Structures are given as structure tokens and as C-alpha cells.
């Protein structure tokens, strides 16, 4: 017993030494020399689990416990170097405990793509896969240079259901179907395919499992919050993105979240981590593991008070299926748990084999001569293709919310006054979880690059009440042909750890915009930030001619905006969140996890909101016009199929219901992309009924003026199904309506009937605890 304590203390000292070091160089184990030479972990003919077990069986109990944390000391006596499991790459290789940018020269920057909230608005799945492929290439290059790990705590796929959430910018939006497709393509690009063999490119990590979308709101902190969620909402809203990530995209890692779910902390929740994740979705031990969010294991006792002490907390987490503690609770308290017989050596080995089998599948132990990703280098970072892709992602994700014909600017517009806190912004265009970018183009610089004569005047700040800069802003506007106000919200208002109490435009930005509008000059508002703000005043003011939502557009955000206002590029992005009126925050608390409307809840997201949004999910204008028609008239009646499987692990939900083809004709004068969104509404299933739900989409590229393209919109059984009170998915008979697009002036509608008896297509695991 004493020996265990001494051994772990020694390991903790190693950890502390590593923590005090600003950076350490990643090294690979060497299977050509002792002590690893001859160990089966080096035998490439064996499977990953067998190889991992061969080395883990040689760990002492001390060494097992010491290596259950993200900053693992390794086992030098066995030839295993230290390893940092925590690297980040949300929208590019990002500064984090496991990523070290050089001050200059090689590995001093990485491509900085737009935030997910912007990339998602492009509704271009192939783009997402291409972006993720670039990110994983650059991540591998950094790893080969000793400056990053090969597993990354990304993506964040919690649905962005409440605009007040400070981390919504990290997500693909509010709709679970959109997130499912996003993550399915992203994980393939990051990991190198669907369950790739023999090697993962890097390992992705789907977070935060589950029902996490609150930071610190009105005295409710994420580290102690208990999310009370019905099985119906878990099945239909909070979990589908994780199902797609785990079951379909075969992600190698999942992160359990800070919050509890129905009374049990997520990282000690065997219902989530075993019944759903491993048993229902098939998250097996072949290179796949669960990590806690950072200090979430500690919080099981310290903030949730779920256990009587730390030993019971770490034991509960380990036995529930949390393999890696991002923190130090495991290394500090597993010795006591072991000594009290709360855990066994087998429990520890199971966690370590899961971790190390993933390293085997990453080629961590294999010769660089046989491992192709070991050849990637600094030459593969910030390539011309990566730069072009970052610009494309920004252009495609920017959404035109309002336009009276002012944009693109006419040839008579030569001089533009750029005003506002984002007008000359650079680093704030990246949002959070960002890396060092190779360059950052501000909005004003983007306009200059397009040939405009542009001036910059701040005018006001993100927040505050000072009008000191108003006079200079008005003077600059008076001297210009047109005015661009670039504002919104930033990391001072929305970020990890900080939720908003209000969803209005902050400070006195609207006051300045109102004064600028009164001048009568062409006025464009560029709105930045991940969470939406109530733009009713801008939407209703006829002297605010155009509004562009740009979110956090990344390194080439200014270039993208410059190309759009000049007409070099045509916007076609669509909102992936609802823009609510300001009073929404007074109608429902962030702690209310219910999606459906009730007497105390107006309903959340476009699917259930009973009020009138300022701008709806899917809204997005163009510089041209489109006409839609069915290529083949859809059926008027569908028979509910019989004999469909609904056993645990069944993929019946992925089977095709039908594919709908739509002719899209550009009836205007500008070449433009077009995003076809297919929504379904109907009378089938339990009340209340959703307003509509997205069931398919595609992005058509560069339809020329007068030209035509065809959208093929595949709909699956899972998209047509609805969940019952237990979370089981059913196909229900009833009258249904398909609608292409969101605007009344160009919507295409088809009504049909689904006939026959209701059929269950999935069985949702029930929580017996």
C-alpha cells in the first residue's frame, strides 16, 4: 500500500514538472531498440487491442494510475514517452495545452478557417470534409515537428438551442439533422475516412456528451448544473449528432460533459457511457476511448456532490467508462480508490488499453517508412489550396439577411466609410479555440483589396455607453459614397464560461447605426458574432439597405466580405440558428431543457418556436432570383413499410424513404450558388407537432444567369420518423407537406399521405437507474 502511494507521488511530480514546462517536444516510441524491441506492441501483424494489451500488462499499478490523465508521464522504463492527450483543432490547429506554435518561422502558424457556425451556414458537406482534411494534414505536420498531439478534442456538436449560450459559435447550429451531416463529413476528413485501416490520420473527439449548452447563467454554473431532459428530447434532439458521430462516422473519442443528466454527472453516468454509447451505438474498445471535459471528474465530488468523497468519485467515473481524466483527479485519488478496493487493476487496464490501442491505430509505434502520415511536414501547412479553401468557406458561409438592391455596390460607389468595432478587426474574426493565423484580413482591408477607397473610423465599441466616437464616424460617413457599419458581438460578450443575459445589440451600436442611417447614404451593416442578436430595428429601418451576417469568418473573412460587396462573389449562405426577438430571454430560462412549447416555454429552435422570429433558420438572400420546380412530381401517397428492424444498433433510420429532385433555374442576372433546403411538416405522431423539420439539403454551385441545375434531395426514414415519450422512433400515418426553401415567394410545396399502421424503427435505451 505504501509502495503504491510513493509510486504515484513520483508520477505526479513528473506531471508537475511537465506542467511547468511551457512546451515539450513530442517524440515517438522506438520499436527498433530495447526496451520496446520484441514487445508485441511493435508487431504490426497483430490487431490494435492485442498490441496495446501487450504493453499495458507490463505497467505497474502505479504506472497505470499515473497515465489515466491527459498529461500522461508515459513509462520511460518501457520506452514510452510522455504524451499530452489534449490538443485542439476546432477550425484549424489551435493553441492548447498540446499544441505549441513557434514564435516565428516553421510551425509559427496554421490555416485559420471560419468558426463552425459559419462553415455550417454554407450547407456544403463536401466543403466540410475538405476543410477537415486540411486541418488533419496540418495537425499531423505539427505532430511530426514535435509541436502537437495526434488526437484532438474537436468537434463541439451540442445543438445550439439557446442564443444566450457563450459557446454556440463552436457548433454547427441549432438543428440536429444539420449537425449530423456536418459531423459525419468532418470526422471523415479528420480521421482519414470511415474507420480507416490501417491508420487513423488523427483522432477526433465528439463533445460534450450530453445535453451541455450552459456556461454560467443567472447563478447556474456548468460544473454543477443538472440538465433534466426527457427521453423524447434526448432521442430526438440532444443525441442524434452523437449517434451520427459514433455509430456512423466511427469517431475514436467522445468527451463526457461537465453537467449532470437527470441527476447523474455525465462522466459518472453509466447510462450515457455504457448503455447508449457502447452498447447501443457500438463504441467498442478497438482504439476508442472516452475523455472527461477538463476537471469534470473532479467536479463529480467537488461541485455536484454526487459522491461522499474523491475516491468514490474517481471510481464511479472509471467504472462508468471514462478512460481519460482531463485533469488530475484520477492521478491524485485513484490510489485511495484502489486501496479501498473501489477499483481493480482490470478496471485500470481496460481504460489504458482503450487509450493505447488508439495510439497503435495512429501508427504511433510504427516506423515512419511504413506510416505515410509521418512524412507530412511544414511544407504541407498553409498551402495555396488551404488558403483558397479558407476563403471559400468564408464566402459560402456568409449570409445576406437583407438587401434592397444596394449590394453589390454599383460602379458609382468609390469611397466607403468603414465604421464600427469590427471594421478593422483581425484576431477577433477568428472567434475562440483559434490558432495563430498566417494572416488576417480585416473588413476594411478586404474592401481596399477590391479597389475601393476605404477609410476606418471606430465610432463605438462592442459594449459601453460612450458617444465620444460618434462625431468622427458621422464626419467620415458624410465624406464617403457609402457606409459600412461592422459590429455585433465578440468574445467579451459570448465565450466559454460566459453566457449572455440579453440578446439585443450591445452598447450603443444601434444608436450609431440609426444616426448613420439618417444621413441617407447607402448603408450596409455587417453583423459579427456566433450568437444571434435581435436585428428588428435594422430589419425595419428602410435606410439600412443591407445586412450581412459574417459570424467569425476566419483568416480571409475581410477578403470574403470585400468580394461580396464588390460583386466578385455572390452570397448564398443560410442561417443555421433562429434570430429571436429580444423578449425571448424573458420567456424561458436557459436551465429549461425542454424543446417543445408549453405554458412556460415558447418552444425552442425553428422546429418548435411559437413566436415570430426576426430571421428564421434557413433564411438567406441572393444577388439574383431563382425559380423552383419538381423534376418529377412526387408521389401523393406512401405506404408505411413493414418488417423494419428496430433492435439496438439498428440502422433502419438510414434507409431511404425517397429522393426528391428539384429543378433550380436562375431567373436573375448574377451567377450564384443556391442552397436547396427540404423541410417536412405533418399531422403524424404525438402532440405537440413541430412547425417543420429539415430532412434534406444540398448546395448547387455557380448557376449562371438563365441557367439551371438540379438538386437531388434524399430523405431517410429517420428524418420522417418522430420519437414517442420513451424516445423510440416511429413512422406515423398522417398528412404531410414537403417544402423546399423558406421564403413564400419561391417555396415549392408538395402534399402527401403516409398510410398504414405506425411502425417502430428504433428502440431507445431506457434508463433503469
PDB file of N, CA and C in Angstrom, residues 293-365:
ATOM      1  N   UNK A 293     -14.371  16.102 -19.869  1.00  0.00           N
ATOM      2  CA  UNK A 293     -14.035  17.505 -20.041  1.00  0.00           C
ATOM      3  C   UNK A 293     -13.089  17.853 -18.892  1.00  0.00           C
ATOM      4  N   UNK A 294     -12.400  18.963 -19.035  1.00  0.00           N
ATOM      5  CA  UNK A 294     -11.262  19.195 -18.146  1.00  0.00           C
ATOM      6  C   UNK A 294     -11.697  19.607 -16.742  1.00  0.00           C
ATOM      7  N   UNK A 295     -11.404  18.745 -15.799  1.00  0.00           N
ATOM      8  CA  UNK A 295     -11.773  18.810 -14.385  1.00  0.00           C
ATOM      9  C   UNK A 295     -13.195  18.319 -14.109  1.00  0.00           C
ATOM     10  N   UNK A 296     -13.850  17.734 -15.137  1.00  0.00           N
ATOM     11  CA  UNK A 296     -15.206  17.224 -14.920  1.00  0.00           C
ATOM     12  C   UNK A 296     -15.232  16.036 -13.967  1.00  0.00           C
ATOM     13  N   UNK A 297     -14.161  15.231 -13.929  1.00  0.00           N
ATOM     14  CA  UNK A 297     -14.108  14.135 -12.959  1.00  0.00           C
ATOM     15  C   UNK A 297     -14.011  14.699 -11.548  1.00  0.00           C
ATOM     16  N   UNK A 298     -13.180  15.697 -11.358  1.00  0.00           N
ATOM     17  CA  UNK A 298     -13.073  16.382 -10.067  1.00  0.00           C
ATOM     18  C   UNK A 298     -14.440  16.901  -9.628  1.00  0.00           C
ATOM     19  N   UNK A 299     -15.201  17.441 -10.587  1.00  0.00           N
ATOM     20  CA  UNK A 299     -16.492  18.054 -10.265  1.00  0.00           C
ATOM     21  C   UNK A 299     -17.544  17.059  -9.786  1.00  0.00           C
ATOM     22  N   UNK A 300     -17.344  15.784 -10.062  1.00  0.00           N
ATOM     23  CA  UNK A 300     -18.309  14.783  -9.597  1.00  0.00           C
ATOM     24  C   UNK A 300     -18.492  14.906  -8.088  1.00  0.00           C
ATOM     25  N   UNK A 301     -17.363  15.148  -7.405  1.00  0.00           N
ATOM     26  CA  UNK A 301     -17.450  15.361  -5.955  1.00  0.00           C
ATOM     27  C   UNK A 301     -17.475  16.840  -5.595  1.00  0.00           C
ATOM     28  N   UNK A 302     -16.569  17.629  -6.166  1.00  0.00           N
ATOM     29  CA  UNK A 302     -16.358  18.996  -5.676  1.00  0.00           C
ATOM     30  C   UNK A 302     -17.547  19.920  -5.899  1.00  0.00           C
ATOM     31  N   UNK A 303     -18.259  19.771  -7.017  1.00  0.00           N
ATOM     32  CA  UNK A 303     -19.377  20.687  -7.284  1.00  0.00           C
ATOM     33  C   UNK A 303     -20.729  19.971  -7.346  1.00  0.00           C
ATOM     34  N   UNK A 304     -20.774  18.788  -7.930  1.00  0.00           N
ATOM     35  CA  UNK A 304     -22.044  18.060  -7.991  1.00  0.00           C
ATOM     36  C   UNK A 304     -22.390  17.403  -6.654  1.00  0.00           C
ATOM     37  N   UNK A 305     -21.368  17.138  -5.847  1.00  0.00           N
ATOM     38  CA  UNK A 305     -21.588  16.457  -4.560  1.00  0.00           C
ATOM     39  C   UNK A 305     -22.321  15.130  -4.760  1.00  0.00           C
ATOM     40  N   UNK A 306     -21.987  14.471  -5.859  1.00  0.00           N
ATOM     41  CA  UNK A 306     -22.647  13.220  -6.194  1.00  0.00           C
ATOM     42  C   UNK A 306     -22.145  12.067  -5.333  1.00  0.00           C
ATOM     43  N   UNK A 307     -20.903  12.160  -4.876  1.00  0.00           N
ATOM     44  CA  UNK A 307     -20.315  11.137  -4.016  1.00  0.00           C
ATOM     45  C   UNK A 307     -19.894  11.750  -2.691  1.00  0.00           C
ATOM     46  N   UNK A 308     -19.545  10.887  -1.745  1.00  0.00           N
ATOM     47  CA  UNK A 308     -19.164  11.358  -0.419  1.00  0.00           C
ATOM     48  C   UNK A 308     -17.741  11.879  -0.376  1.00  0.00           C
ATOM     49  N   UNK A 309     -16.923  11.451  -1.352  1.00  0.00           N
ATOM     50  CA  UNK A 309     -15.516  11.867  -1.343  1.00  0.00           C
ATOM     51  C   UNK A 309     -14.912  11.641  -2.728  1.00  0.00           C
ATOM     52  N   UNK A 310     -13.643  12.019  -2.875  1.00  0.00           N
ATOM     53  CA  UNK A 310     -12.958  11.891  -4.159  1.00  0.00           C
ATOM     54  C   UNK A 310     -12.711  10.435  -4.576  1.00  0.00           C
ATOM     55  N   UNK A 311     -12.303   9.557  -3.671  1.00  0.00           N
ATOM     56  CA  UNK A 311     -12.080   8.171  -4.116  1.00  0.00           C
ATOM     57  C   UNK A 311     -13.314   7.551  -4.760  1.00  0.00           C
ATOM     58  N   UNK A 312     -14.479   7.809  -4.189  1.00  0.00           N
ATOM     59  CA  UNK A 312     -15.702   7.268  -4.785  1.00  0.00           C
ATOM     60  C   UNK A 312     -16.022   7.966  -6.111  1.00  0.00           C
ATOM     61  N   UNK A 313     -15.685   9.248  -6.214  1.00  0.00           N
ATOM     62  CA  UNK A 313     -15.940   9.976  -7.456  1.00  0.00           C
ATOM     63  C   UNK A 313     -15.111   9.407  -8.605  1.00  0.00           C
ATOM     64  N   UNK A 314     -13.807   9.216  -8.377  1.00  0.00           N
ATOM     65  CA  UNK A 314     -12.953   8.711  -9.458  1.00  0.00           C
ATOM     66  C   UNK A 314     -13.289   7.255  -9.777  1.00  0.00           C
ATOM     67  N   UNK A 315     -13.677   6.502  -8.766  1.00  0.00           N
ATOM     68  CA  UNK A 315     -14.073   5.110  -9.008  1.00  0.00           C
ATOM     69  C   UNK A 315     -15.340   5.051  -9.852  1.00  0.00           C
ATOM     70  N   UNK A 316     -16.312   5.901  -9.530  1.00  0.00           N
ATOM     71  CA  UNK A 316     -17.549   5.932 -10.315  1.00  0.00           C
ATOM     72  C   UNK A 316     -17.264   6.289 -11.773  1.00  0.00           C
ATOM     73  N   UNK A 317     -16.395   7.270 -11.988  1.00  0.00           N
ATOM     74  CA  UNK A 317     -16.088   7.702 -13.351  1.00  0.00           C
ATOM     75  C   UNK A 317     -15.386   6.594 -14.135  1.00  0.00           C
ATOM     76  N   UNK A 318     -14.378   5.987 -13.519  1.00  0.00           N
ATOM     77  CA  UNK A 318     -13.615   4.946 -14.206  1.00  0.00           C
ATOM     78  C   UNK A 318     -14.505   3.760 -14.556  1.00  0.00           C
ATOM     79  N   UNK A 319     -15.311   3.326 -13.617  1.00  0.00           N
ATOM     80  CA  UNK A 319     -16.144   2.145 -13.843  1.00  0.00           C
ATOM     81  C   UNK A 319     -17.317   2.442 -14.786  1.00  0.00           C
ATOM     82  N   UNK A 320     -17.739   3.711 -14.845  1.00  0.00           N
ATOM     83  CA  UNK A 320     -18.805   4.082 -15.779  1.00  0.00           C
ATOM     84  C   UNK A 320     -18.306   4.105 -17.214  1.00  0.00           C
ATOM     85  N   UNK A 321     -16.977   4.277 -17.376  1.00  0.00           N
ATOM     86  CA  UNK A 321     -16.426   4.254 -18.727  1.00  0.00           C
ATOM     87  C   UNK A 321     -15.649   5.470 -19.132  1.00  0.00           C
ATOM     88  N   UNK A 322     -15.280   6.350 -18.198  1.00  0.00           N
ATOM     89  CA  UNK A 322     -14.420   7.491 -18.510  1.00  0.00           C
ATOM     90  C   UNK A 322     -12.975   7.018 -18.436  1.00  0.00           C
ATOM     91  N   UNK A 323     -12.316   6.955 -19.585  1.00  0.00           N
ATOM     92  CA  UNK A 323     -10.988   6.344 -19.672  1.00  0.00           C
ATOM     93  C   UNK A 323      -9.855   7.326 -19.396  1.00  0.00           C
ATOM     94  N   UNK A 324     -10.060   8.585 -19.771  1.00  0.00           N
ATOM     95  CA  UNK A 324      -9.031   9.610 -19.590  1.00  0.00           C
ATOM     96  C   UNK A 324      -9.620  10.745 -18.762  1.00  0.00           C
ATOM     97  N   UNK A 325      -8.927  11.131 -17.732  1.00  0.00           N
ATOM     98  CA  UNK A 325      -9.319  12.293 -16.937  1.00  0.00           C
ATOM     99  C   UNK A 325      -8.534  13.488 -17.434  1.00  0.00           C
ATOM    100  N   UNK A 326      -9.230  14.426 -18.076  1.00  0.00           N
ATOM    101  CA  UNK A 326      -8.568  15.689 -18.414  1.00  0.00           C
ATOM    102  C   UNK A 326      -8.519  16.495 -17.121  1.00  0.00           C
ATOM    103  N   UNK A 327      -7.429  16.351 -16.439  1.00  0.00           N
ATOM    104  CA  UNK A 327      -7.278  16.941 -15.114  1.00  0.00           C
ATOM    105  C   UNK A 327      -6.317  16.101 -14.298  1.00  0.00           C
ATOM    106  N   UNK A 328      -6.436  16.141 -12.991  1.00  0.00           N
ATOM    107  CA  UNK A 328      -5.543  15.365 -12.122  1.00  0.00           C
ATOM    108  C   UNK A 328      -6.288  14.547 -11.080  1.00  0.00           C
ATOM    109  N   UNK A 329      -7.627  14.536 -11.134  1.00  0.00           N
ATOM    110  CA  UNK A 329      -8.391  13.805 -10.114  1.00  0.00           C
ATOM    111  C   UNK A 329      -8.018  12.330 -10.102  1.00  0.00           C
ATOM    112  N   UNK A 330      -7.855  11.721 -11.279  1.00  0.00           N
ATOM    113  CA  UNK A 330      -7.500  10.306 -11.336  1.00  0.00           C
ATOM    114  C   UNK A 330      -6.134  10.054 -10.700  1.00  0.00           C
ATOM    115  N   UNK A 331      -5.125  10.793 -11.129  1.00  0.00           N
ATOM    116  CA  UNK A 331      -3.780  10.522 -10.621  1.00  0.00           C
ATOM    117  C   UNK A 331      -3.673  10.811  -9.131  1.00  0.00           C
ATOM    118  N   UNK A 332      -4.468  11.759  -8.641  1.00  0.00           N
ATOM    119  CA  UNK A 332      -4.412  12.104  -7.222  1.00  0.00           C
ATOM    120  C   UNK A 332      -5.212  11.132  -6.351  1.00  0.00           C
ATOM    121  N   UNK A 333      -6.336  10.638  -6.860  1.00  0.00           N
ATOM    122  CA  UNK A 333      -7.274   9.931  -5.986  1.00  0.00           C
ATOM    123  C   UNK A 333      -7.524   8.467  -6.343  1.00  0.00           C
ATOM    124  N   UNK A 334      -7.065   8.023  -7.512  1.00  0.00           N
ATOM    125  CA  UNK A 334      -7.211   6.594  -7.798  1.00  0.00           C
ATOM    126  C   UNK A 334      -6.432   5.714  -6.816  1.00  0.00           C
ATOM    127  N   UNK A 335      -5.254   6.151  -6.303  1.00  0.00           N
ATOM    128  CA  UNK A 335      -4.575   5.312  -5.301  1.00  0.00           C
ATOM    129  C   UNK A 335      -5.456   4.982  -4.098  1.00  0.00           C
ATOM    130  N   UNK A 336      -6.161   5.995  -3.606  1.00  0.00           N
ATOM    131  CA  UNK A 336      -7.060   5.728  -2.472  1.00  0.00           C
ATOM    132  C   UNK A 336      -8.207   4.822  -2.888  1.00  0.00           C
ATOM    133  N   UNK A 337      -8.737   5.035  -4.077  1.00  0.00           N
ATOM    134  CA  UNK A 337      -9.823   4.182  -4.563  1.00  0.00           C
ATOM    135  C   UNK A 337      -9.351   2.738  -4.698  1.00  0.00           C
ATOM    136  N   UNK A 338      -8.117   2.564  -5.167  1.00  0.00           N
ATOM    137  CA  UNK A 338      -7.563   1.214  -5.312  1.00  0.00           C
ATOM    138  C   UNK A 338      -7.346   0.574  -3.947  1.00  0.00           C
ATOM    139  N   UNK A 339      -6.796   1.336  -3.035  1.00  0.00           N
ATOM    140  CA  UNK A 339      -6.524   0.807  -1.699  1.00  0.00           C
ATOM    141  C   UNK A 339      -7.798   0.467  -0.934  1.00  0.00           C
ATOM    142  N   UNK A 340      -8.906   1.140  -1.293  1.00  0.00           N
ATOM    143  CA  UNK A 340     -10.191   0.849  -0.651  1.00  0.00           C
ATOM    144  C   UNK A 340     -10.984  -0.211  -1.421  1.00  0.00           C
ATOM    145  N   UNK A 341     -10.345  -0.792  -2.447  1.00  0.00           N
ATOM    146  CA  UNK A 341     -10.965  -1.836  -3.271  1.00  0.00           C
ATOM    147  C   UNK A 341     -12.203  -1.341  -4.022  1.00  0.00           C
ATOM    148  N   UNK A 342     -12.222  -0.035  -4.318  1.00  0.00           N
ATOM    149  CA  UNK A 342     -13.316   0.518  -5.118  1.00  0.00           C
ATOM    150  C   UNK A 342     -13.094   0.267  -6.609  1.00  0.00           C
ATOM    151  N   UNK A 343     -11.828   0.065  -6.987  1.00  0.00           N
ATOM    152  CA  UNK A 343     -11.472  -0.268  -8.360  1.00  0.00           C
ATOM    153  C   UNK A 343     -10.462  -1.411  -8.330  1.00  0.00           C
ATOM    154  N   UNK A 344     -10.261  -2.028  -9.496  1.00  0.00           N
ATOM    155  CA  UNK A 344      -9.300  -3.123  -9.598  1.00  0.00           C
ATOM    156  C   UNK A 344      -8.273  -2.814 -10.688  1.00  0.00           C
ATOM    157  N   UNK A 345      -7.262  -3.629 -10.749  1.00  0.00           N
ATOM    158  CA  UNK A 345      -6.284  -3.494 -11.823  1.00  0.00           C
ATOM    159  C   UNK A 345      -6.963  -3.678 -13.185  1.00  0.00           C
ATOM    160  N   UNK A 346      -7.922  -4.578 -13.262  1.00  0.00           N
ATOM    161  CA  UNK A 346      -8.629  -4.795 -14.527  1.00  0.00           C
ATOM    162  C   UNK A 346      -9.337  -3.528 -14.995  1.00  0.00           C
ATOM    163  N   UNK A 347      -9.921  -2.779 -14.061  1.00  0.00           N
ATOM    164  CA  UNK A 347     -10.574  -1.521 -14.421  1.00  0.00           C
ATOM    165  C   UNK A 347      -9.574  -0.551 -15.036  1.00  0.00           C
ATOM    166  N   UNK A 348      -8.403  -0.473 -14.430  1.00  0.00           N
ATOM    167  CA  UNK A 348      -7.361   0.428 -14.919  1.00  0.00           C
ATOM    168  C   UNK A 348      -6.839  -0.030 -16.283  1.00  0.00           C
ATOM    169  N   UNK A 349      -6.605  -1.300 -16.417  1.00  0.00           N
ATOM    170  CA  UNK A 349      -6.082  -1.825 -17.687  1.00  0.00           C
ATOM    171  C   UNK A 349      -7.073  -1.595 -18.824  1.00  0.00           C
ATOM    172  N   UNK A 350      -8.361  -1.765 -18.548  1.00  0.00           N
ATOM    173  CA  UNK A 350      -9.368  -1.566 -19.593  1.00  0.00           C
ATOM    174  C   UNK A 350      -9.260  -0.152 -20.165  1.00  0.00           C
ATOM    175  N   UNK A 351      -9.137   0.855 -19.278  1.00  0.00           N
ATOM    176  CA  UNK A 351      -9.022   2.242 -19.724  1.00  0.00           C
ATOM    177  C   UNK A 351      -7.745   2.471 -20.516  1.00  0.00           C
ATOM    178  N   UNK A 352      -6.631   1.936 -20.032  1.00  0.00           N
ATOM    179  CA  UNK A 352      -5.344   2.171 -20.699  1.00  0.00           C
ATOM    180  C   UNK A 352      -5.251   1.429 -22.024  1.00  0.00           C
ATOM    181  N   UNK A 353      -5.838   0.246 -22.113  1.00  0.00           N
ATOM    182  CA  UNK A 353      -5.827  -0.480 -23.386  1.00  0.00           C
ATOM    183  C   UNK A 353      -6.632   0.297 -24.433  1.00  0.00           C
ATOM    184  N   UNK A 354      -7.747   0.870 -24.021  1.00  0.00           N
ATOM    185  CA  UNK A 354      -8.526   1.683 -24.957  1.00  0.00           C
ATOM    186  C   UNK A 354      -7.686   2.850 -25.475  1.00  0.00           C
ATOM    187  N   UNK A 355      -6.982   3.524 -24.576  1.00  0.00           N
ATOM    188  CA  UNK A 355      -6.153   4.662 -24.993  1.00  0.00           C
ATOM    189  C   UNK A 355      -5.034   4.213 -25.934  1.00  0.00           C
ATOM    190  N   UNK A 356      -4.285   3.211 -25.501  1.00  0.00           N
ATOM    191  CA  UNK A 356      -3.093   2.836 -26.259  1.00  0.00           C
ATOM    192  C   UNK A 356      -3.431   2.095 -27.550  1.00  0.00           C
ATOM    193  N   UNK A 357      -4.581   1.442 -27.612  1.00  0.00           N
ATOM    194  CA  UNK A 357      -4.967   0.849 -28.895  1.00  0.00           C
ATOM    195  C   UNK A 357      -5.241   1.949 -29.921  1.00  0.00           C
ATOM    196  N   UNK A 358      -5.678   3.112 -29.441  1.00  0.00           N
ATOM    197  CA  UNK A 358      -5.865   4.230 -30.374  1.00  0.00           C
ATOM    198  C   UNK A 358      -4.516   4.745 -30.870  1.00  0.00           C
ATOM    199  N   UNK A 359      -3.527   4.779 -29.994  1.00  0.00           N
ATOM    200  CA  UNK A 359      -2.192   5.185 -30.426  1.00  0.00           C
ATOM    201  C   UNK A 359      -1.617   4.181 -31.430  1.00  0.00           C
ATOM    202  N   UNK A 360      -1.909   2.903 -31.215  1.00  0.00           N
ATOM    203  CA  UNK A 360      -1.480   1.897 -32.186  1.00  0.00           C
ATOM    204  C   UNK A 360      -2.116   2.186 -33.536  1.00  0.00           C
ATOM    205  N   UNK A 361      -3.406   2.494 -33.534  1.00  0.00           N
ATOM    206  CA  UNK A 361      -4.109   2.758 -34.791  1.00  0.00           C
ATOM    207  C   UNK A 361      -3.693   4.070 -35.435  1.00  0.00           C
ATOM    208  N   UNK A 362      -3.032   4.916 -34.689  1.00  0.00           N
ATOM    209  CA  UNK A 362      -2.466   6.148 -35.234  1.00  0.00           C
ATOM    210  C   UNK A 362      -1.072   5.925 -35.821  1.00  0.00           C
ATOM    211  N   UNK A 363      -0.554   4.703 -35.683  1.00  0.00           N
ATOM    212  CA  UNK A 363       0.787   4.430 -36.171  1.00  0.00           C
ATOM    213  C   UNK A 363       1.881   4.951 -35.253  1.00  0.00           C
ATOM    214  N   UNK A 364       1.500   5.197 -34.009  1.00  0.00           N
ATOM    215  CA  UNK A 364       2.422   5.778 -33.021  1.00  0.00           C
ATOM    216  C   UNK A 364       3.659   4.910 -32.816  1.00  0.00           C
ATOM    217  N   UNK A 365       3.484   3.595 -32.910  1.00  0.00           N
ATOM    218  CA  UNK A 365       4.592   2.681 -32.648  1.00  0.00           C
ATOM    219  C   UNK A 365       5.296   2.206 -33.926  1.00  0.00           C
TER     220      UNK A 365
END
